[in-house]
Each structure stands twice: as structure tokens, then as C-alpha cells.
Short mmCIF file of C-alpha atoms in Angstrom, two decimals:
data_model
loop_
_atom_site.label_atom_id
_atom_site.label_comp_id
_atom_site.label_asym_id
_atom_site.label_seq_id
_atom_site.Cartn_x
_atom_site.Cartn_y
_atom_site.Cartn_z
CA MET A 4 -20.57 -51.39 -12.06
CA PHE A 5 -21.19 -54.12 -14.61
CA HIS A 6 -21.74 -57.98 -14.34
CA GLN A 7 -22.40 -60.41 -16.88
CA THR A 8 -25.82 -62.03 -17.32
CA SER A 9 -27.16 -64.60 -20.05
CA SER A 10 -30.68 -64.78 -20.97
CA SER A 11 -29.85 -67.74 -23.43
CA PRO A 12 -27.15 -69.95 -24.32
CA ASN A 13 -26.14 -67.84 -27.33
CA GLN A 14 -26.19 -64.41 -25.28
CA ASP A 15 -23.49 -62.82 -23.26
CA VAL A 16 -24.94 -59.63 -21.92
CA ILE A 17 -23.26 -57.07 -19.81
CA ARG A 18 -25.31 -54.50 -18.14
CA PRO A 19 -25.16 -51.88 -15.45
CA THR A 20 -25.99 -53.08 -11.83
CA SER A 21 -25.65 -51.60 -8.33
CA ALA A 22 -23.76 -54.85 -7.08
CA GLY A 23 -20.52 -54.37 -5.79
CA THR A 24 -18.82 -57.19 -7.89
CA HIS A 25 -18.86 -57.62 -11.68
CA SER A 26 -17.71 -60.50 -13.89
CA TYR A 27 -16.85 -60.72 -17.47
CA PRO A 28 -17.02 -63.22 -20.32
CA ASN A 29 -14.63 -66.26 -19.75
CA VAL A 30 -12.33 -65.65 -22.55
CA HIS A 31 -8.54 -65.00 -22.43
CA LEU A 32 -5.69 -64.01 -24.61
CA PRO A 33 -3.09 -66.53 -25.05
CA PRO A 34 -0.31 -66.47 -22.33
CA SER A 35 2.45 -65.45 -25.04
CA THR A 36 0.86 -62.12 -25.20
CA ASP A 37 1.05 -61.26 -21.47
CA PRO A 38 -2.42 -60.49 -20.78
CA PRO A 39 -3.88 -58.66 -17.82
CA SER A 40 -3.80 -60.86 -14.70
CA PRO A 41 -3.06 -60.73 -11.03
CA SER A 42 0.39 -60.81 -11.90
CA ASN A 43 0.09 -58.36 -14.59
CA PRO A 44 -2.02 -55.64 -13.34
CA THR A 45 -3.59 -52.98 -15.49
CA LYS A 46 -3.51 -49.09 -15.29
CA GLN A 47 -6.45 -47.09 -16.18
CA ALA A 48 -6.34 -46.56 -19.99
CA VAL A 49 -7.92 -43.84 -21.94
CA TRP A 50 -9.60 -45.26 -25.27
CA LEU A 51 -10.51 -43.38 -28.29
CA ILE A 52 -13.04 -45.25 -30.21
CA PHE A 53 -14.12 -44.61 -33.69
CA GLY A 54 -17.30 -46.01 -35.16
CA ALA A 55 -18.50 -46.48 -31.57
CA SER A 56 -22.13 -46.75 -32.68
CA GLY A 57 -21.76 -49.90 -34.58
CA HIS A 58 -22.19 -53.10 -32.57
CA MET A 59 -18.60 -53.90 -32.22
CA GLY A 60 -17.66 -50.34 -31.37
CA ARG A 61 -20.48 -49.99 -28.67
CA SER A 62 -19.46 -53.59 -27.08
CA LEU A 63 -16.03 -52.38 -26.92
CA ALA A 64 -16.98 -49.19 -25.24
CA ASN A 65 -19.24 -51.16 -22.75
CA SER A 66 -16.37 -53.51 -21.86
CA ALA A 67 -13.94 -50.57 -21.43
CA ILE A 68 -16.15 -48.74 -18.96
CA ALA A 69 -16.98 -51.95 -17.12
CA HIS A 70 -13.34 -52.46 -16.40
CA GLY A 71 -12.93 -48.92 -14.97
CA ASP A 72 -11.02 -47.46 -18.34
CA LYS A 73 -12.11 -44.00 -19.70
CA VAL A 74 -13.68 -43.87 -23.10
CA CYS A 75 -14.34 -41.26 -25.87
CA ALA A 76 -16.96 -42.86 -28.12
CA VAL A 77 -17.04 -41.31 -31.63
CA GLY A 78 -20.23 -41.83 -33.52
CA ARG A 79 -21.23 -41.28 -37.36
CA GLN A 80 -22.40 -37.80 -38.16
CA LEU A 81 -24.89 -39.17 -40.72
CA GLU A 82 -26.64 -41.46 -38.24
CA ASP A 83 -26.03 -40.05 -34.63
CA THR A 84 -26.31 -37.04 -32.72
CA HIS A 85 -24.31 -35.34 -29.98
CA GLN A 86 -27.17 -35.76 -27.46
CA SER A 87 -27.41 -39.41 -28.35
CA MET A 88 -23.83 -40.15 -28.08
CA GLN A 89 -23.59 -38.10 -24.58
CA ALA A 90 -26.53 -40.11 -23.17
CA TRP A 91 -24.83 -43.50 -23.33
CA TYR A 92 -23.81 -43.74 -19.68
CA PRO A 93 -25.49 -41.39 -17.48
CA GLY A 94 -23.63 -40.80 -14.21
CA GLN A 95 -20.34 -41.57 -15.55
CA GLU A 96 -19.62 -38.40 -16.92
CA SER A 97 -16.13 -38.52 -15.50
CA CYS A 98 -14.89 -41.44 -17.43
CA TYR A 99 -16.93 -41.07 -20.62
CA GLN A 100 -17.35 -38.60 -23.50
CA GLY A 101 -19.40 -39.12 -26.54
CA THR A 102 -18.88 -36.91 -29.90
CA LEU A 103 -19.34 -37.11 -33.55
CA CYS A 104 -16.77 -37.11 -36.52
CA ASP A 105 -16.48 -37.36 -40.17
CA ILE A 106 -13.40 -39.59 -40.64
CA ARG A 107 -13.25 -38.65 -44.23
CA MET A 108 -12.16 -34.98 -43.30
CA ARG A 109 -8.81 -34.89 -41.58
CA GLU A 110 -10.14 -31.62 -39.88
CA SER A 111 -12.90 -33.63 -38.09
CA VAL A 112 -10.56 -35.97 -36.88
CA ASP A 113 -8.08 -33.65 -35.53
CA ALA A 114 -10.97 -31.96 -33.73
CA VAL A 115 -11.80 -35.05 -32.15
CA PHE A 116 -8.46 -35.80 -31.07
CA GLU A 117 -7.72 -32.40 -29.39
CA LYS A 118 -11.10 -32.67 -27.69
CA THR A 119 -10.35 -36.07 -26.19
CA LEU A 120 -6.88 -34.75 -24.93
CA LYS A 121 -8.37 -31.66 -23.43
CA ARG A 122 -11.04 -33.87 -21.67
CA PHE A 123 -9.02 -36.72 -20.50
CA GLY A 124 -5.28 -35.40 -20.83
CA ASP A 125 -4.01 -38.43 -22.40
CA ILE A 126 -4.94 -41.22 -24.95
CA ASP A 127 -3.52 -44.96 -24.57
CA VAL A 128 -5.57 -46.84 -27.32
CA ILE A 129 -7.19 -45.84 -30.49
CA ALA A 130 -9.82 -48.38 -31.75
CA ILE A 131 -10.88 -47.80 -35.42
CA CYS A 132 -14.07 -49.81 -35.69
CA HIS A 133 -15.69 -47.62 -38.69
CA GLY A 134 -16.56 -49.42 -42.10
CA TYR A 135 -18.76 -48.83 -44.80
CA GLY A 136 -19.58 -51.13 -47.97
CA VAL A 137 -21.71 -51.41 -50.97
CA ILE A 138 -23.20 -54.85 -51.79
CA GLY A 139 -23.45 -55.15 -55.52
CA ALA A 140 -21.42 -56.22 -58.67
CA CYS A 141 -18.30 -54.37 -59.35
CA GLU A 142 -19.77 -53.25 -62.58
CA ASP A 143 -22.95 -51.95 -61.07
CA GLN A 144 -21.14 -49.59 -58.46
CA ASP A 145 -20.59 -46.33 -60.01
CA GLU A 146 -17.71 -44.23 -59.11
CA TRP A 147 -19.08 -42.25 -56.16
CA GLU A 148 -19.89 -45.53 -54.45
CA ILE A 149 -16.21 -46.79 -54.82
CA ARG A 150 -14.70 -43.58 -54.00
CA ASN A 151 -16.66 -43.27 -50.74
CA GLN A 152 -16.00 -46.73 -49.77
CA PHE A 153 -12.12 -45.82 -49.91
CA GLU A 154 -12.37 -42.43 -48.27
CA THR A 155 -14.29 -44.04 -45.52
CA ASN A 156 -12.35 -47.45 -45.03
CA PHE A 157 -8.96 -46.44 -46.19
CA MET A 158 -8.56 -42.83 -46.07
CA GLY A 159 -10.26 -42.53 -42.80
CA THR A 160 -8.13 -44.82 -41.21
CA LEU A 161 -5.23 -43.14 -42.54
CA ASN A 162 -6.58 -39.73 -41.44
CA ILE A 163 -6.90 -41.10 -37.82
CA ILE A 164 -3.34 -42.58 -37.86
CA HIS A 165 -1.92 -39.31 -39.37
CA SER A 166 -3.42 -37.08 -36.81
CA SER A 167 -2.45 -39.33 -33.67
CA LEU A 168 0.91 -40.84 -34.63
CA PRO A 169 3.08 -37.72 -33.75
CA TYR A 170 1.47 -37.59 -30.27
CA PHE A 171 2.11 -41.49 -29.87
CA ARG A 172 5.54 -41.13 -31.18
CA GLY A 173 6.17 -38.08 -28.63
CA ARG A 174 5.29 -40.18 -25.75
CA ASP A 175 7.10 -43.24 -27.03
CA ASP A 176 4.12 -45.31 -26.55
CA GLY A 177 0.73 -45.99 -27.92
CA ARG A 178 -1.57 -48.75 -29.33
CA TYR A 179 -4.01 -48.97 -32.52
CA LEU A 180 -6.70 -51.65 -32.62
CA ILE A 181 -7.94 -51.67 -36.47
CA PHE A 182 -11.04 -53.59 -37.01
CA SER A 183 -10.37 -55.30 -40.58
CA SER A 184 -12.59 -58.09 -42.00
CA THR A 185 -12.18 -61.54 -43.56
CA SER A 186 -12.84 -59.34 -46.73
CA GLY A 187 -9.27 -58.15 -46.31
CA ALA A 188 -7.83 -61.67 -46.86
CA LEU A 189 -10.30 -63.12 -49.64
CA GLY A 190 -12.23 -61.64 -52.30
CA VAL A 191 -16.13 -61.91 -51.82
CA PRO A 192 -18.48 -61.71 -54.80
CA GLY A 193 -20.66 -58.56 -54.50
CA LEU A 194 -18.15 -56.86 -52.25
CA GLY A 195 -15.24 -56.17 -54.83
CA PRO A 196 -14.45 -52.58 -53.90
CA TYR A 197 -15.30 -53.22 -50.24
CA CYS A 198 -12.67 -56.07 -50.34
CA ALA A 199 -10.18 -53.73 -52.22
CA THR A 200 -10.41 -51.14 -49.25
CA LYS A 201 -9.80 -53.75 -46.53
CA TYR A 202 -6.89 -55.24 -48.71
CA ALA A 203 -5.38 -51.76 -48.69
CA VAL A 204 -5.79 -51.30 -44.76
CA GLU A 205 -4.04 -54.56 -44.35
CA GLY A 206 -1.19 -53.56 -46.47
CA LEU A 207 -0.96 -50.27 -44.75
CA VAL A 208 -0.81 -51.70 -41.42
CA GLU A 209 1.45 -54.34 -41.90
CA SER A 210 4.23 -52.04 -43.62
CA MET A 211 3.66 -49.49 -40.76
CA LEU A 212 4.16 -52.16 -38.06
CA TYR A 213 7.86 -52.13 -38.95
CA GLU A 214 8.12 -48.34 -39.02
CA VAL A 215 6.79 -47.47 -35.72
CA ASP A 216 8.05 -50.36 -33.70
CA GLN A 217 11.09 -48.40 -32.75
CA PHE A 218 8.60 -45.87 -31.13
CA ASN A 219 7.03 -48.57 -28.96
CA ILE A 220 3.85 -48.14 -31.02
CA LYS A 221 1.96 -51.27 -31.64
CA LEU A 222 -0.76 -52.16 -34.23
CA THR A 223 -3.19 -54.84 -34.47
CA LEU A 224 -5.59 -55.81 -37.21
CA VAL A 225 -8.73 -57.35 -35.40
CA ILE A 226 -10.39 -59.61 -38.08
CA ALA A 227 -13.86 -60.47 -36.83
CA GLY A 228 -16.16 -63.20 -38.42
CA HIS A 229 -19.83 -62.68 -38.41
CA MET A 230 -20.74 -60.72 -35.28
CA ARG A 231 -24.08 -61.08 -33.45
CA ARG A 232 -25.26 -58.32 -31.44
CA ASP A 233 -25.59 -59.66 -28.23
CA ASP A 234 -25.07 -56.95 -25.95
CA ARG A 235 -28.42 -55.41 -24.70
CA VAL A 236 -26.77 -52.11 -23.44
CA GLN A 237 -27.33 -50.38 -27.02
CA PRO A 238 -27.89 -46.79 -27.66
CA PRO A 239 -30.84 -45.39 -29.49
CA SER A 240 -30.94 -46.04 -33.05
CA PRO A 241 -32.45 -43.96 -35.61
CA GLY A 242 -32.88 -47.14 -37.75
CA LEU A 243 -32.04 -47.03 -41.40
CA MET A 244 -33.11 -44.67 -43.93
CA ARG A 245 -33.71 -45.10 -47.75
CA HIS A 246 -31.15 -43.60 -49.91
CA GLU A 247 -31.15 -43.53 -53.53
CA SER A 248 -27.98 -43.01 -55.88
CA ALA A 249 -27.64 -42.42 -59.45
CA ASN A 250 -27.95 -46.19 -60.26
CA GLY A 251 -30.69 -46.87 -58.10
CA ALA A 252 -29.01 -48.04 -55.03
CA HIS A 253 -30.94 -48.31 -51.88
CA THR A 254 -30.27 -49.60 -48.25
CA ALA A 255 -31.31 -52.90 -46.79
CA SER A 256 -33.99 -52.80 -44.11
CA GLY A 257 -33.08 -53.69 -40.65
CA LYS A 258 -30.38 -52.97 -38.22
CA LYS A 259 -27.92 -55.92 -38.33
CA TYR A 260 -25.75 -54.48 -41.18
CA GLN A 261 -26.24 -50.88 -41.04
CA HIS A 262 -22.94 -49.80 -42.66
CA PHE A 263 -23.71 -51.82 -45.88
CA ARG A 264 -25.79 -50.55 -48.95
CA VAL A 265 -27.46 -52.94 -51.12
CA LEU A 266 -27.50 -52.13 -54.81
CA ARG A 267 -30.35 -52.95 -57.21
CA PRO A 268 -28.80 -55.23 -59.67
CA SER A 269 -28.60 -54.70 -63.30
CA PRO A 270 -30.23 -57.11 -65.57
CA HIS A 271 -26.73 -58.76 -66.30
CA TYR A 272 -26.51 -59.57 -62.42
CA SER A 273 -29.97 -60.06 -61.53
CA SER A 274 -30.39 -63.91 -61.74
CA PRO A 275 -31.44 -65.59 -58.53
CA ASP A 276 -27.92 -67.70 -58.50
CA SER A 277 -25.71 -64.72 -59.81
CA PRO A 278 -22.36 -64.70 -57.86
CA ALA A 279 -22.52 -61.08 -57.57
CA SER A 280 -25.33 -61.56 -55.12
CA HIS A 281 -23.48 -63.98 -52.89
CA ALA A 282 -22.70 -61.40 -50.25
CA GLN A 283 -26.53 -60.43 -50.07
CA ARG A 284 -27.60 -64.07 -49.93
CA MET A 285 -25.10 -64.85 -47.45
CA LEU A 286 -26.50 -61.92 -45.11
CA GLN A 287 -30.09 -63.15 -45.55
CA TRP A 288 -29.30 -66.68 -44.74
CA ILE A 289 -27.27 -65.88 -41.59
CA GLY A 290 -29.96 -63.33 -40.31
CA ASP A 291 -29.52 -62.77 -36.69
CA LYS A 292 -27.78 -66.11 -36.12
CA GLN A 293 -24.12 -64.87 -36.39
CA PRO A 294 -21.91 -67.36 -34.67
CA THR A 295 -19.41 -65.04 -32.99
CA SER A 296 -20.41 -63.17 -29.80
CA ALA A 297 -19.77 -59.27 -29.72
CA VAL A 298 -19.50 -59.10 -25.93
CA LYS A 299 -16.84 -61.95 -26.07
CA ALA A 300 -14.81 -60.30 -28.94
CA ALA A 301 -14.92 -56.92 -27.08
CA GLU A 302 -13.44 -58.57 -23.96
CA LEU A 303 -10.60 -59.87 -25.87
CA CYS A 304 -10.15 -56.57 -27.44
CA TRP A 305 -10.04 -54.87 -24.09
CA GLN A 306 -7.42 -57.30 -23.16
CA LEU A 307 -5.53 -56.75 -26.52
CA GLY A 308 -5.49 -53.01 -25.33
CA HIS A 309 -3.74 -53.82 -22.18
CA CYS A 310 -1.61 -56.92 -23.05
CA SER A 311 2.32 -56.59 -23.24
CA TYR A 312 2.72 -58.05 -26.72
CA PRO A 313 -0.11 -57.77 -29.05
CA PRO A 314 -0.01 -59.63 -32.40
CA LEU A 315 -0.32 -58.11 -35.73
CA ARG A 316 -3.37 -60.05 -36.41
CA MET A 317 -6.08 -61.28 -34.08
CA LEU A 318 -8.86 -63.60 -35.66
CA LEU A 319 -12.05 -63.71 -33.96
CA GLY A 320 -14.55 -66.52 -34.49
CA THR A 321 -14.56 -69.77 -36.21
CA PHE A 322 -15.55 -68.34 -39.41
CA ALA A 323 -12.64 -65.94 -39.54
CA VAL A 324 -10.30 -68.60 -38.75
CA GLU A 325 -11.54 -71.40 -41.27
CA SER A 326 -12.08 -69.12 -44.02
CA ILE A 327 -8.66 -67.36 -43.95
CA ARG A 328 -6.93 -70.57 -43.36
CA ASP A 329 -8.49 -72.13 -46.48
CA ARG A 330 -7.66 -68.96 -48.50
CA LEU A 331 -3.81 -69.35 -47.72
CA LYS A 332 -3.76 -73.13 -48.13
CA SER A 333 -5.28 -72.56 -51.73
CA ILE A 334 -2.30 -69.98 -52.19
CA ILE A 335 0.11 -72.39 -51.02
CA GLU A 336 -1.40 -75.09 -53.41
CA GLU A 337 -1.25 -72.88 -56.33
CA ILE A 338 2.19 -71.73 -55.52
CA GLU A 339 3.39 -75.53 -55.60
CA ASP A 340 1.29 -76.17 -58.76
CA TRP A 341 3.28 -73.35 -60.77
CA LYS A 342 6.61 -73.14 -59.15
CA GLU A 343 8.25 -75.23 -61.97
CA LEU A 344 7.86 -72.74 -64.60
CA HIS A 345 10.76 -71.50 -66.62
CA PHE A 346 11.42 -67.88 -65.89
CA PRO A 347 13.20 -65.42 -68.30
CA PRO A 348 16.72 -65.49 -68.12
CA ILE A 349 18.48 -62.82 -65.89
CA GLU A 350 20.25 -59.76 -67.68
CA GLY A 351 23.32 -60.67 -69.04
CA MET A 352 22.73 -64.42 -69.36
CA GLU A 353 20.52 -64.32 -72.48
CA GLY A 354 22.93 -66.39 -74.38
CA VAL A 355 23.57 -69.27 -71.94
CA ASP A 356 21.32 -72.10 -73.08
CA GLU A 357 20.53 -75.34 -71.49
CA ASP A 358 23.11 -77.38 -73.32
CA SER A 359 26.06 -75.09 -72.28
CA LYS A 360 24.71 -75.11 -68.75
CA GLU A 361 24.76 -78.82 -68.70
CA LYS A 362 28.24 -79.13 -70.06
CA GLU A 363 29.56 -76.55 -67.33
CA ASP A 364 27.93 -78.96 -64.68
CA GLU A 365 29.70 -81.83 -66.25
CA GLN A 366 32.99 -80.34 -66.26
CA GLU A 367 32.64 -79.14 -62.57
CA GLN A 368 31.70 -82.76 -61.57
CA GLU A 369 34.65 -84.08 -63.15
CA GLU A 370 36.89 -81.67 -61.43
CA ASN A 371 35.33 -82.50 -58.05
CA ASP A 372 35.92 -86.24 -58.93
CA GLU A 373 39.57 -85.99 -59.78
CA ALA A 374 40.34 -83.74 -56.71
CA PHE A 375 38.46 -86.50 -54.50
CA VAL A 376 40.57 -89.43 -56.01
CA SER A 377 43.83 -87.63 -55.51
CA ALA A 378 43.21 -86.89 -51.96
CA ARG A 379 42.36 -90.50 -51.20
CA PRO A 380 45.91 -91.87 -50.73
CA ALA A 381 46.99 -89.29 -48.28
CA ALA A 382 43.60 -89.65 -46.44
CA ASN A 383 44.31 -93.51 -46.31
CA GLY A 384 47.83 -93.14 -45.08
CA ALA A 385 46.57 -90.60 -42.26
CA SER A 386 43.95 -93.26 -41.46
CA ARG A 387 46.34 -96.00 -41.03
CA HIS A 388 48.67 -93.89 -38.97
CA ARG A 389 45.61 -93.06 -36.87
CA ASP A 390 44.96 -96.91 -36.36
CA GLU A 391 48.56 -97.53 -35.27
CA GLU A 392 48.40 -95.11 -32.69
CA ALA A 393 45.00 -96.53 -31.58
CA ALA A 394 46.43 -99.83 -31.23
CA THR A 395 49.55 -98.85 -29.45
CA THR A 396 47.35 -96.81 -26.97
CA PHE A 397 44.64 -99.84 -26.22
CA TYR A 398 47.10 -102.65 -26.36
#
């Protein structure tokens, strides 16, 4: 059993306890989604969580386990081990399974999917929480780094969908929670290729939404702001190791943003105020003071997996809401500023100039005026006739 405790105003902690009751973060989806409630009780669901060793993935696994669901948590092959993944929830082997996967390889994804079905017999919700990014100027990122980001963030997502979609379609039911980013809605200096992968995922999901709705398959993009790791129940972490690439890339120290690599900038982008260093400066400035609680976000995501009418996008945190709203506002303003442009004429109308168009409009107006004048006597006569009838009726 689990309950929520708080050691500080900024922490929401779910930890195991022997108590007979438990409580959860006091956050709720809007009533329009028909979220879990006493009048809408939930059934036990099976979650398959990719990227579960990240702080959002682990918090979601904790929330699902606390609510009595079954979870298959999938870690990263380069960072986790089978032993560490299996040791997350001792004594709860009946509702938990830990494994590893390289989502860039379809065969590895297929193996995880079959293993989960064999263990639990069903899959209800698939959460795609993995991500990998490189912080540095677009010019400084070599082909290997760029391809690796696309292979992980975009092709990895597509591999998971391709592997599981036939199963969901066959049962006429299924749900995907795909963790995107504010980087999928606005460009961030220093994260160009990473933003491109998130834009690609957003376009993929928004297109698929219409294709699979007929099979009662729901997709939701979860767009989180800066998440703080406030869940104390965390798996052992091997920490970050330094890696060098052909152009001198190395990882940043610390555990807060372990799925990002920080490039050593080239001389052209090495000034302290270089826009290409914006992303790195932002992470250093925020530090461990991220405003959005991963525990509360995980609770909302659990409700999202059980609600009746999930949205296409769910934004979590003030940063996500304000940044995307400002971005959309700037796009609308730009459209309004440039909407009066004269576009090339359509095919077959190249010879029609403005003068001839004005003459046609004038002629059409004259014809309308003549028709109106000729109709006035008849209309006036009919009006007088109606007035006489009214006078006869009332007097």
C-alpha cells in the first residue's frame, strides 16, 4: 500500500507503507474527461511503460502500482540492468515486471511486447516516456548525434506503435500516452535536432488520431514543463558516465537531465551569451528547482489512462501552458500581419487584371440595383394590400 507524505512545501512523496489506507496527490482531470471517481470506478489495468527509469516514467510506475494496477517497466539497456529493474517493488512480483529494451530496434520492442502479454495476458495502456537529446548548436552536432536523436525519439515511438497497434486494433480498444515536450511546439536555441524529433512525433500522433479512432484507440500527447524529481522512491542509478564523440561531445554531470548530452561548443558558438547555449544556461539556472511536480503529473497521467474521454494534448505545469500559449499567440499575430499579401492568380485566371475585375463588380452591382428598383412597385402594392387587410381585421 502507498500513501502520500510531504517533507517540504515543494515535495509530494509516495512511499510504501504497511498502513491499510492510502492517499494520492489532490489533483484531478476536468470533469469533461469523465475521470475515475466513485461514480466511474476503474478496473485493474496493465501498463507497459517505456523509458521507466527516467524520473517521469518511474513516478508513473509508482502511481500505477499504488492504485493497484499491473506494470511492466522498461528500462534503458545502456543505463539499467535486469537485476535493478526487477528489484524496484520487492514483494509485489504478481503485479510488476521489469525488463530492458532498445527502442531503436523493432525486434527488441517486439520481444518486450510479447513478454508482457505472456506475463499479464493483456495490455491496456502504453506510456512512451523515453527521450534523448543533445544540447549544442545545430552546426556543432554531427550526423551520428542527429540520427541517434531521431532513431530514439521518433523511430523508437514509431516502433512501439507499429508493434502494439495490431493488438489494440484486434481487441477494439487501447490507449497511448506519448510524452512529448514543449520543444515539440516551439524552437529552442541549442536543441534544434531534438526539437525537430518532437515536432515529428507531434505530427505523427495528430495524424494517427484520426486513423485509429474508429478502432476505439486513443492517443494523448503529454506535454510537461520542467519536472522536478520529487518522488523519493527511486531505483538505484548508476549515475552519468562521460562519453566522447567525434566532435568532442561530453555529458553533463548530475542526474537531473540524464537523457541529455552537452556538446563542447565550437569557437563560433562559445561566447558566454551565445544563443546556442541558451538551453544549457536554462538548465543550469533552474538546477533542482523545477516548478512542476513529477508526482502530481504522474497522478494525472494515471487518471488519463482510465478516463473515458482523453484529450489529444495534456499540458502539465505553468511553464508548458504559458510558453505554448505565447507561441501560438505569436503565430496568430504573424498571420494577421501578413494576411493581406497578394497571392499569385489561380491557374486559368492569369489574364484577369484588377481593372477588369472592378468592371465586372460594377456591372454586377448595376444589375442588382435595376432588379431592386423594378421589384419595388410590386412590393409596395403588396404592402398596401396587407395594410388594408390589417385595418379591416382590427377595426
